Amino acid sequence: MNDFKKLGVSHQLSSRLKSYGIISPTPIQEKAIPIVFSGKDLIAQAQTGTGKTLAFLLPIIERMNPTKSTVQALIVAPTRELALQITTEAKKMVEHVSIDVLAVYGGQDVERQLHKLKGSIQLVIATPGRLLDHIRRKTIDLSDVSTLVLDEADQMLHMGFLQDVKAVIHETPSDRQTLLFSATMPEDIRKLANEYMKHPEDIYIKQQHVIIDSIKQIVVETTDRTKQDTLRMVMKNEQPFLAIIFCRTKRRASKLTEALLAKRYLVDELHGDLTQAKREKVMKAFRECQIQYLVATDVAARGLDVEGVTHVFNYDIPHDVESYIHRIGRTGRAKEVGVAFTFVAPKDRRHLEAIESGIGMKLERQKIERY
Ligand code: ADP
Ligand code: MG
């Protein structure tokens, strides 16, 4: 018996999942799928990498009416990359049913979006800004939406989308089902939920065992002056398949990328200052292993799920434990083992202590021999 079927997922969809190597549900999927099927509102808090996307996609797809050509479900996500990622997963799941999926995000050709929106689209996955554009131009009709998903809600608010999100909510029918997914549950999210959700079920998946257990975490003590050399030594020792290198600012990411390019590494940068076309190009090159190292800032890399990322390098230490967990969660994804290196200069000690106390363990120190 397929476990997904026990949760109410059809034989057809379970088989599709199986063909992608997805056989048994993760804890969040086990809890969330029946609730989403029931039509109730849901607030789900679980770390990145726990399988939240399928937790809402599967029951949404199952409950859609392929013979109706209206937008029946709307998923709102903070970044284009996340919207595209969800769209890719959704498209995989609807290959055998006639449900049309459209990603709506900024930087993409508006005319093309308009044209597609005029046709039959049943599932829309959007970033808040571009979606509001369409709402204002009256080029999208959300009056038949029965399920609204706010994915990575904390990140959306963190990026300043609260008013946009509210405006989007107002465009959907008040008897809709609302699902809110978030890695953390700060006060403003609770307030949003109280305002717009009806007796939501609350799911909280404790801690990040999935991630932490499958990731080897190492601290390298260094100084700001020798950091770049130390990074290159670790890269040489480790020989990653694909790796993400995190920097604190866009500027630092650009500078490091330049330095590594000069040393002939296969590297490119991903941060908020790039055009949409450039970001997509970089992500594609990374997925296709044309570049081996992606130098990124937190926001740009949030939620990214790329197969084959064996290493995460915290070139600049994250300033809170949430961010640390999100970053290292880019490796050690479903069934793979990952390694996360965190570079710590003397002035970073305080942040390291906060991280260690946040995850409840002391991290292994590794000495890097200079050559
Ligand atoms: P989250 O949204 O919680 O960060 P995702 O939904 O992006 O997590 O899932 C992370 C990875 O785990 C994806 O590569 C996804 O295909 C995979 N995955 C999801 N559910 C399962 C499952 N039940 N079994 C194995 N892998 C899964
Ligand atoms: Mg997600």
Short mmCIF file of C-alpha atoms and ligand atoms in Angstrom, two decimals:
data_model
loop_
_atom_site.label_atom_id
_atom_site.label_comp_id
_atom_site.label_asym_id
_atom_site.label_seq_id
_atom_site.Cartn_x
_atom_site.Cartn_y
_atom_site.Cartn_z
CA MET A 1 0.00 0.00 0.00
CA ASN A 2 1.35 3.35 -1.02
CA ASP A 3 1.36 5.72 1.93
CA PHE A 4 0.32 8.69 -0.19
CA LYS A 5 -2.85 6.79 -1.06
CA LYS A 6 -3.65 6.44 2.65
CA LEU A 7 -3.68 10.21 2.79
CA GLY A 8 -6.25 10.43 0.02
CA VAL A 9 -3.93 10.88 -2.96
CA SER A 10 -5.12 9.09 -6.10
CA HIS A 11 -3.47 6.02 -7.54
CA GLN A 12 -2.53 7.99 -10.63
CA LEU A 13 -0.75 10.75 -8.74
CA SER A 14 0.91 8.29 -6.35
CA SER A 15 2.37 6.48 -9.34
CA ARG A 16 3.65 9.74 -10.75
CA LEU A 17 5.34 10.48 -7.43
CA LYS A 18 6.86 7.02 -7.43
CA SER A 19 8.33 7.62 -10.86
CA TYR A 20 10.18 10.55 -9.31
CA GLY A 21 11.42 8.41 -6.42
CA ILE A 22 8.96 9.87 -3.92
CA ILE A 23 7.43 6.95 -2.09
CA SER A 24 6.53 7.80 1.47
CA PRO A 25 5.24 11.14 2.73
CA THR A 26 7.32 13.38 4.97
CA PRO A 27 5.87 14.30 8.41
CA ILE A 28 4.49 17.64 7.19
CA GLN A 29 2.88 15.93 4.20
CA GLU A 30 1.35 13.28 6.42
CA LYS A 31 -0.26 15.92 8.61
CA ALA A 32 -1.12 18.57 6.05
CA ILE A 33 -2.50 16.60 3.11
CA PRO A 34 -5.66 15.31 4.88
CA ILE A 35 -6.38 18.80 6.23
CA VAL A 36 -6.02 20.40 2.81
CA PHE A 37 -8.32 17.72 1.39
CA SER A 38 -10.89 18.51 4.08
CA GLY A 39 -11.15 22.10 2.88
CA LYS A 40 -10.11 23.60 6.21
CA ASP A 41 -7.73 26.52 6.60
CA LEU A 42 -4.23 25.59 7.65
CA ILE A 43 -1.20 27.20 9.22
CA ALA A 44 1.85 25.00 8.84
CA GLN A 45 5.21 25.73 10.30
CA ALA A 46 8.12 23.56 9.20
CA GLN A 47 11.70 24.13 8.21
CA THR A 48 12.92 24.39 4.66
CA GLY A 49 13.47 21.07 2.97
CA THR A 50 10.68 19.22 4.73
CA GLY A 51 8.49 18.82 1.64
CA LYS A 52 5.97 21.63 2.06
CA THR A 53 5.44 22.11 -1.68
CA LEU A 54 3.89 18.71 -2.30
CA ALA A 55 1.98 18.98 0.98
CA PHE A 56 -0.20 21.63 -0.64
CA LEU A 57 0.19 20.81 -4.34
CA LEU A 58 -1.05 17.23 -4.20
CA PRO A 59 -4.46 17.83 -2.60
CA ILE A 60 -4.93 21.06 -4.56
CA ILE A 61 -4.39 19.29 -7.85
CA GLU A 62 -6.63 16.40 -6.82
CA ARG A 63 -9.45 18.75 -5.90
CA MET A 64 -9.36 20.81 -9.07
CA ASN A 65 -11.99 20.65 -11.73
CA PRO A 66 -10.24 20.22 -15.10
CA THR A 67 -13.44 20.94 -17.00
CA LYS A 68 -13.70 24.45 -15.54
CA SER A 69 -11.44 26.98 -17.23
CA THR A 70 -11.20 29.46 -14.33
CA VAL A 71 -8.33 30.05 -11.91
CA GLN A 72 -9.22 27.72 -9.04
CA ALA A 73 -6.06 27.83 -6.98
CA LEU A 74 -3.52 30.58 -6.40
CA ILE A 75 -0.11 30.09 -4.84
CA VAL A 76 1.79 33.19 -3.78
CA ALA A 77 5.54 32.91 -3.15
CA PRO A 78 8.11 35.58 -2.27
CA THR A 79 10.62 35.24 -5.12
CA ARG A 80 10.63 34.40 -8.81
CA GLU A 81 12.96 31.49 -8.17
CA LEU A 82 10.53 29.95 -5.69
CA ALA A 83 7.55 30.58 -7.94
CA LEU A 84 9.37 28.85 -10.78
CA GLN A 85 10.38 25.96 -8.57
CA ILE A 86 6.81 25.38 -7.42
CA THR A 87 5.63 25.68 -11.03
CA THR A 88 8.10 23.03 -12.15
CA GLU A 89 6.86 20.64 -9.45
CA ALA A 90 3.24 21.37 -10.28
CA LYS A 91 3.81 20.77 -13.99
CA LYS A 92 5.37 17.40 -13.23
CA MET A 93 2.27 16.44 -11.28
CA VAL A 94 -0.30 17.48 -13.89
CA GLU A 95 1.28 15.85 -16.91
CA HIS A 96 -1.53 13.32 -17.17
CA VAL A 97 -4.47 15.51 -16.25
CA SER A 98 -5.60 18.50 -18.22
CA ILE A 99 -4.83 21.23 -15.74
CA ASP A 100 -3.07 24.34 -16.97
CA VAL A 101 -0.46 25.93 -14.77
CA LEU A 102 0.97 29.43 -15.17
CA ALA A 103 3.82 31.16 -13.35
CA VAL A 104 3.34 34.90 -12.98
CA TYR A 105 6.35 36.90 -11.88
CA GLY A 106 8.15 40.14 -12.57
CA GLY A 107 10.73 40.49 -15.29
CA GLN A 108 8.87 38.06 -17.48
CA ASP A 109 7.31 39.23 -20.75
CA VAL A 110 3.95 40.80 -19.83
CA GLU A 111 2.42 40.31 -23.27
CA ARG A 112 3.08 36.61 -23.11
CA GLN A 113 1.55 36.44 -19.63
CA LEU A 114 -1.48 38.39 -20.81
CA HIS A 115 -1.96 36.09 -23.74
CA LYS A 116 -1.78 33.00 -21.55
CA LEU A 117 -4.09 34.50 -18.95
CA LYS A 118 -6.72 35.00 -21.63
CA GLY A 119 -6.73 31.27 -22.25
CA SER A 120 -7.67 28.62 -19.76
CA ILE A 121 -5.46 28.70 -16.67
CA GLN A 122 -6.52 26.80 -13.58
CA LEU A 123 -3.51 27.05 -11.31
CA VAL A 124 -1.53 30.28 -10.91
CA ILE A 125 1.78 30.50 -9.06
CA ALA A 126 2.82 34.10 -8.56
CA THR A 127 4.99 36.64 -6.83
CA PRO A 128 2.98 39.38 -5.09
CA GLY A 129 4.18 42.38 -7.17
CA ARG A 130 3.44 41.10 -10.64
CA LEU A 131 0.21 39.53 -9.51
CA LEU A 132 -0.98 42.94 -8.26
CA ASP A 133 -0.05 44.44 -11.64
CA HIS A 134 -2.41 42.01 -13.32
CA ILE A 135 -5.09 42.63 -10.73
CA ARG A 136 -4.89 46.40 -11.33
CA ARG A 137 -4.96 45.97 -15.10
CA LYS A 138 -7.87 43.57 -14.63
CA THR A 139 -6.03 40.97 -16.67
CA ILE A 140 -6.48 38.24 -14.10
CA ASP A 141 -9.72 37.09 -12.56
CA LEU A 142 -9.40 35.56 -9.11
CA SER A 143 -13.10 35.47 -8.29
CA ASP A 144 -13.30 31.69 -8.65
CA VAL A 145 -10.25 30.86 -6.53
CA SER A 146 -11.20 28.22 -3.99
CA THR A 147 -7.74 27.69 -2.49
CA LEU A 148 -5.14 30.35 -1.73
CA VAL A 149 -1.64 29.36 -0.61
CA LEU A 150 0.79 31.78 1.01
CA ASP A 151 4.12 30.00 0.76
CA GLU A 152 7.15 31.12 2.76
CA ALA A 153 4.91 33.69 4.43
CA ASP A 154 7.62 34.88 6.81
CA GLN A 155 9.92 35.65 3.91
CA MET A 156 7.16 37.54 2.09
CA LEU A 157 6.61 39.79 5.07
CA HIS A 158 10.33 40.12 5.61
CA MET A 159 10.62 41.38 2.03
CA GLY A 160 7.96 44.00 2.69
CA PHE A 161 5.08 42.36 0.83
CA LEU A 162 2.50 42.58 3.65
CA GLN A 163 0.30 45.21 1.95
CA ASP A 164 0.59 43.45 -1.41
CA VAL A 165 -0.35 40.13 0.14
CA LYS A 166 -3.38 41.70 1.80
CA ALA A 167 -4.44 43.28 -1.49
CA VAL A 168 -4.18 39.90 -3.19
CA ILE A 169 -6.22 38.22 -0.46
CA HIS A 170 -8.97 40.80 -0.98
CA GLU A 171 -9.24 39.81 -4.64
CA THR A 172 -10.15 36.24 -3.76
CA PRO A 173 -13.57 35.08 -2.56
CA SER A 174 -14.08 35.27 1.18
CA ASP A 175 -15.22 31.64 1.35
CA ARG A 176 -11.91 30.43 -0.04
CA GLN A 177 -9.63 27.97 1.74
CA THR A 178 -6.43 29.65 2.94
CA LEU A 179 -3.20 27.76 3.53
CA LEU A 180 -0.22 29.46 5.10
CA PHE A 181 3.23 27.89 5.08
CA SER A 182 6.14 29.37 6.92
CA ALA A 183 9.46 28.33 8.39
CA THR A 184 9.00 30.67 11.34
CA MET A 185 5.89 32.12 12.99
CA PRO A 186 6.59 35.71 14.01
CA GLU A 187 3.86 37.90 15.48
CA ASP A 188 2.96 39.65 12.20
CA ILE A 189 2.19 36.29 10.56
CA ARG A 190 -0.10 35.34 13.42
CA LYS A 191 -1.85 38.67 13.00
CA LEU A 192 -2.27 38.13 9.28
CA ALA A 193 -3.70 34.67 9.96
CA ASN A 194 -6.12 35.98 12.60
CA GLU A 195 -7.34 38.60 10.19
CA TYR A 196 -7.88 36.42 7.15
CA MET A 197 -8.22 32.80 8.15
CA LYS A 198 -11.14 30.83 9.52
CA HIS A 199 -10.44 28.55 12.51
CA PRO A 200 -7.23 27.30 10.94
CA GLU A 201 -5.71 23.97 11.88
CA ASP A 202 -2.24 24.48 13.23
CA ILE A 203 0.63 22.20 12.34
CA TYR A 204 4.08 22.55 13.76
CA ILE A 205 6.80 20.14 12.73
CA LYS A 206 9.42 20.29 15.42
CA GLN A 207 13.00 21.15 14.67
CA GLN A 208 14.98 20.39 11.61
CA HIS A 209 16.01 16.79 12.14
CA VAL A 210 15.69 15.99 8.46
CA ILE A 211 18.22 18.61 7.59
CA ILE A 212 20.61 18.47 10.49
CA ASP A 213 20.92 14.70 10.46
CA SER A 214 21.92 14.55 6.83
CA ILE A 215 24.37 17.44 6.94
CA LYS A 216 27.90 17.39 8.29
CA GLN A 217 28.55 20.77 9.86
CA ILE A 218 32.07 22.12 10.25
CA VAL A 219 33.49 25.38 11.57
CA VAL A 220 36.72 26.78 10.18
CA GLU A 221 38.41 29.45 12.25
CA THR A 222 39.93 32.14 10.10
CA THR A 223 40.47 35.90 9.88
CA ASP A 224 38.94 38.43 7.52
CA ARG A 225 42.31 38.87 5.83
CA THR A 226 42.95 35.17 5.15
CA LYS A 227 39.34 34.13 4.57
CA GLN A 228 39.52 33.97 0.81
CA ASP A 229 42.65 31.81 0.79
CA THR A 230 41.13 29.57 3.44
CA LEU A 231 37.98 29.17 1.37
CA ARG A 232 40.00 28.13 -1.65
CA MET A 233 41.94 25.60 0.41
CA VAL A 234 38.73 24.07 1.67
CA MET A 235 37.33 24.02 -1.87
CA LYS A 236 40.46 22.24 -3.05
CA ASN A 237 40.33 19.67 -0.25
CA GLU A 238 36.64 19.04 -0.59
CA GLN A 239 36.16 18.96 -4.37
CA PRO A 240 32.42 19.71 -4.23
CA PHE A 241 30.13 18.57 -7.01
CA LEU A 242 28.04 21.74 -6.74
CA ALA A 243 28.41 24.29 -3.96
CA ILE A 244 26.73 27.46 -2.78
CA ILE A 245 28.87 30.13 -1.14
CA PHE A 246 26.95 32.58 1.04
CA CYS A 247 27.96 36.20 1.49
CA ARG A 248 26.42 38.82 3.73
CA THR A 249 25.92 41.50 1.07
CA LYS A 250 25.51 41.80 -2.70
CA ARG A 251 28.74 43.74 -2.84
CA ARG A 252 30.69 41.06 -1.03
CA ALA A 253 29.15 38.40 -3.27
CA SER A 254 30.23 40.31 -6.38
CA LYS A 255 33.75 40.86 -5.10
CA LEU A 256 34.22 37.22 -4.16
CA THR A 257 32.82 36.08 -7.51
CA GLU A 258 35.28 38.32 -9.32
CA ALA A 259 38.19 36.99 -7.27
CA LEU A 260 37.22 33.37 -7.90
CA LEU A 261 36.68 34.00 -11.61
CA ALA A 262 40.20 35.42 -11.78
CA LYS A 263 41.40 32.11 -10.35
CA ARG A 264 39.47 30.29 -13.09
CA TYR A 265 36.79 28.70 -10.94
CA LEU A 266 33.46 27.90 -12.60
CA VAL A 267 31.52 30.44 -10.61
CA ASP A 268 28.72 32.99 -10.89
CA GLU A 269 26.74 35.19 -8.54
CA LEU A 270 23.07 35.28 -7.53
CA HIS A 271 21.64 38.28 -5.72
CA GLY A 272 18.87 40.84 -5.84
CA ASP A 273 20.68 43.36 -8.05
CA LEU A 274 20.63 41.14 -11.12
CA THR A 275 18.05 41.35 -13.88
CA GLN A 276 15.49 38.60 -14.05
CA ALA A 277 17.01 37.26 -17.27
CA LYS A 278 20.44 37.08 -15.68
CA ARG A 279 19.11 35.34 -12.56
CA GLU A 280 17.38 32.72 -14.62
CA LYS A 281 20.47 32.20 -16.73
CA VAL A 282 22.62 31.72 -13.64
CA MET A 283 20.18 29.27 -12.06
CA LYS A 284 19.95 27.28 -15.26
CA ALA A 285 23.74 27.13 -15.62
CA PHE A 286 23.98 25.96 -12.00
CA ARG A 287 21.30 23.30 -12.37
CA GLU A 288 23.01 22.06 -15.51
CA CYS A 289 26.37 22.04 -13.74
CA GLN A 290 27.93 24.51 -16.15
CA ILE A 291 28.95 26.46 -13.09
CA GLN A 292 30.16 24.65 -10.02
CA TYR A 293 30.01 27.46 -7.46
CA LEU A 294 27.13 29.79 -6.87
CA VAL A 295 27.96 32.84 -4.76
CA ALA A 296 24.70 34.03 -3.23
CA THR A 297 23.04 36.26 -0.69
CA ASP A 298 20.37 34.93 1.68
CA VAL A 299 17.31 36.30 -0.06
CA ALA A 300 18.38 35.12 -3.51
CA ALA A 301 19.02 31.57 -2.39
CA ARG A 302 16.06 31.14 -0.08
CA GLY A 303 14.26 27.87 -0.69
CA LEU A 304 16.32 26.99 -3.74
CA ASP A 305 16.35 23.31 -4.34
CA VAL A 306 19.05 22.17 -6.73
CA GLU A 307 20.02 18.55 -7.04
CA GLY A 308 23.66 17.73 -6.50
CA VAL A 309 24.58 20.50 -4.08
CA THR A 310 27.17 18.68 -1.97
CA HIS A 311 28.52 21.72 -0.11
CA VAL A 312 27.40 24.96 1.45
CA PHE A 313 30.05 27.47 2.45
CA ASN A 314 29.08 30.18 4.90
CA TYR A 315 31.79 32.54 3.73
CA ASP A 316 30.17 35.14 5.96
CA ILE A 317 28.56 33.69 9.06
CA PRO A 318 24.77 34.16 9.19
CA HIS A 319 23.53 36.43 11.95
CA ASP A 320 20.78 34.20 13.28
CA VAL A 321 20.06 30.53 13.61
CA GLU A 322 17.07 30.60 11.21
CA SER A 323 19.24 31.90 8.43
CA TYR A 324 21.91 29.32 9.28
CA ILE A 325 19.41 26.49 8.99
CA HIS A 326 18.00 27.84 5.74
CA ARG A 327 21.43 28.14 4.23
CA ILE A 328 22.75 24.73 5.16
CA GLY A 329 19.41 23.26 4.10
CA ARG A 330 20.46 23.97 0.49
CA THR A 331 22.56 20.83 0.74
CA GLY A 332 21.67 17.38 2.06
CA ARG A 333 18.35 17.54 0.22
CA ALA A 334 16.15 14.46 -0.16
CA LYS A 335 18.38 11.44 0.45
CA GLU A 336 21.69 13.15 -0.32
CA VAL A 337 24.39 13.83 2.24
CA GLY A 338 25.74 17.35 2.42
CA VAL A 339 28.55 19.24 4.10
CA ALA A 340 28.32 22.77 5.45
CA PHE A 341 31.41 24.82 6.27
CA THR A 342 31.11 28.01 8.31
CA PHE A 343 34.02 30.44 8.30
CA VAL A 344 34.44 32.25 11.57
CA ALA A 345 36.67 35.26 12.18
CA PRO A 346 37.36 36.37 15.77
CA LYS A 347 34.66 39.05 15.56
CA ASP A 348 32.09 36.39 14.52
CA ARG A 349 32.39 34.36 17.75
CA ARG A 350 29.20 35.82 19.19
CA HIS A 351 27.18 34.76 16.15
CA LEU A 352 28.68 31.29 16.24
CA GLU A 353 27.68 30.90 19.88
CA ALA A 354 24.13 31.98 19.05
CA ILE A 355 23.94 29.44 16.24
CA GLU A 356 25.32 26.63 18.38
CA SER A 357 22.88 27.34 21.14
CA GLY A 358 20.03 27.65 18.61
CA ILE A 359 20.64 24.23 17.07
CA GLY A 360 21.54 22.71 20.42
CA MET A 361 24.94 21.33 19.51
CA LYS A 362 28.55 22.34 19.42
CA LEU A 363 29.99 22.26 15.92
CA GLU A 364 33.13 20.44 14.95
CA ARG A 365 36.17 22.68 14.34
CA GLN A 366 38.51 21.88 11.51
CA LYS A 367 42.02 23.24 11.16
CA ILE A 368 42.98 24.18 7.63
CA GLU A 369 46.68 23.74 6.86
CA ARG A 370 48.11 26.57 4.83
CA TYR A 371 50.08 25.71 1.72
P1 ADP B 1 10.17 22.95 1.57
O1 ADP B 1 9.16 23.70 0.78
O2 ADP B 1 9.65 22.45 2.87
O3 ADP B 1 11.45 23.70 1.72
P2 ADP B 1 10.28 21.23 -0.72
O4 ADP B 1 8.85 21.04 -0.92
O5 ADP B 1 10.99 22.19 -1.61
O6 ADP B 1 10.58 21.63 0.78
O7 ADP B 1 10.98 19.78 -0.80
C1 ADP B 1 12.37 19.60 -0.69
C2 ADP B 1 12.86 18.42 -1.53
O8 ADP B 1 12.35 17.20 -1.02
C3 ADP B 1 12.42 18.49 -3.00
O9 ADP B 1 13.50 18.09 -3.80
C4 ADP B 1 11.30 17.48 -3.09
O10 ADP B 1 11.17 16.93 -4.38
C5 ADP B 1 11.73 16.45 -2.06
N1 ADP B 1 10.62 15.72 -1.47
C6 ADP B 1 9.42 16.23 -1.12
N2 ADP B 1 8.63 15.29 -0.56
C7 ADP B 1 9.36 14.14 -0.57
C8 ADP B 1 9.08 12.80 -0.13
N3 ADP B 1 7.91 12.47 0.41
N4 ADP B 1 10.04 11.88 -0.30
C9 ADP B 1 11.24 12.22 -0.85
N5 ADP B 1 11.56 13.45 -1.29
C10 ADP B 1 10.63 14.42 -1.16
MG MG B 2 8.95 25.58 0.09
#
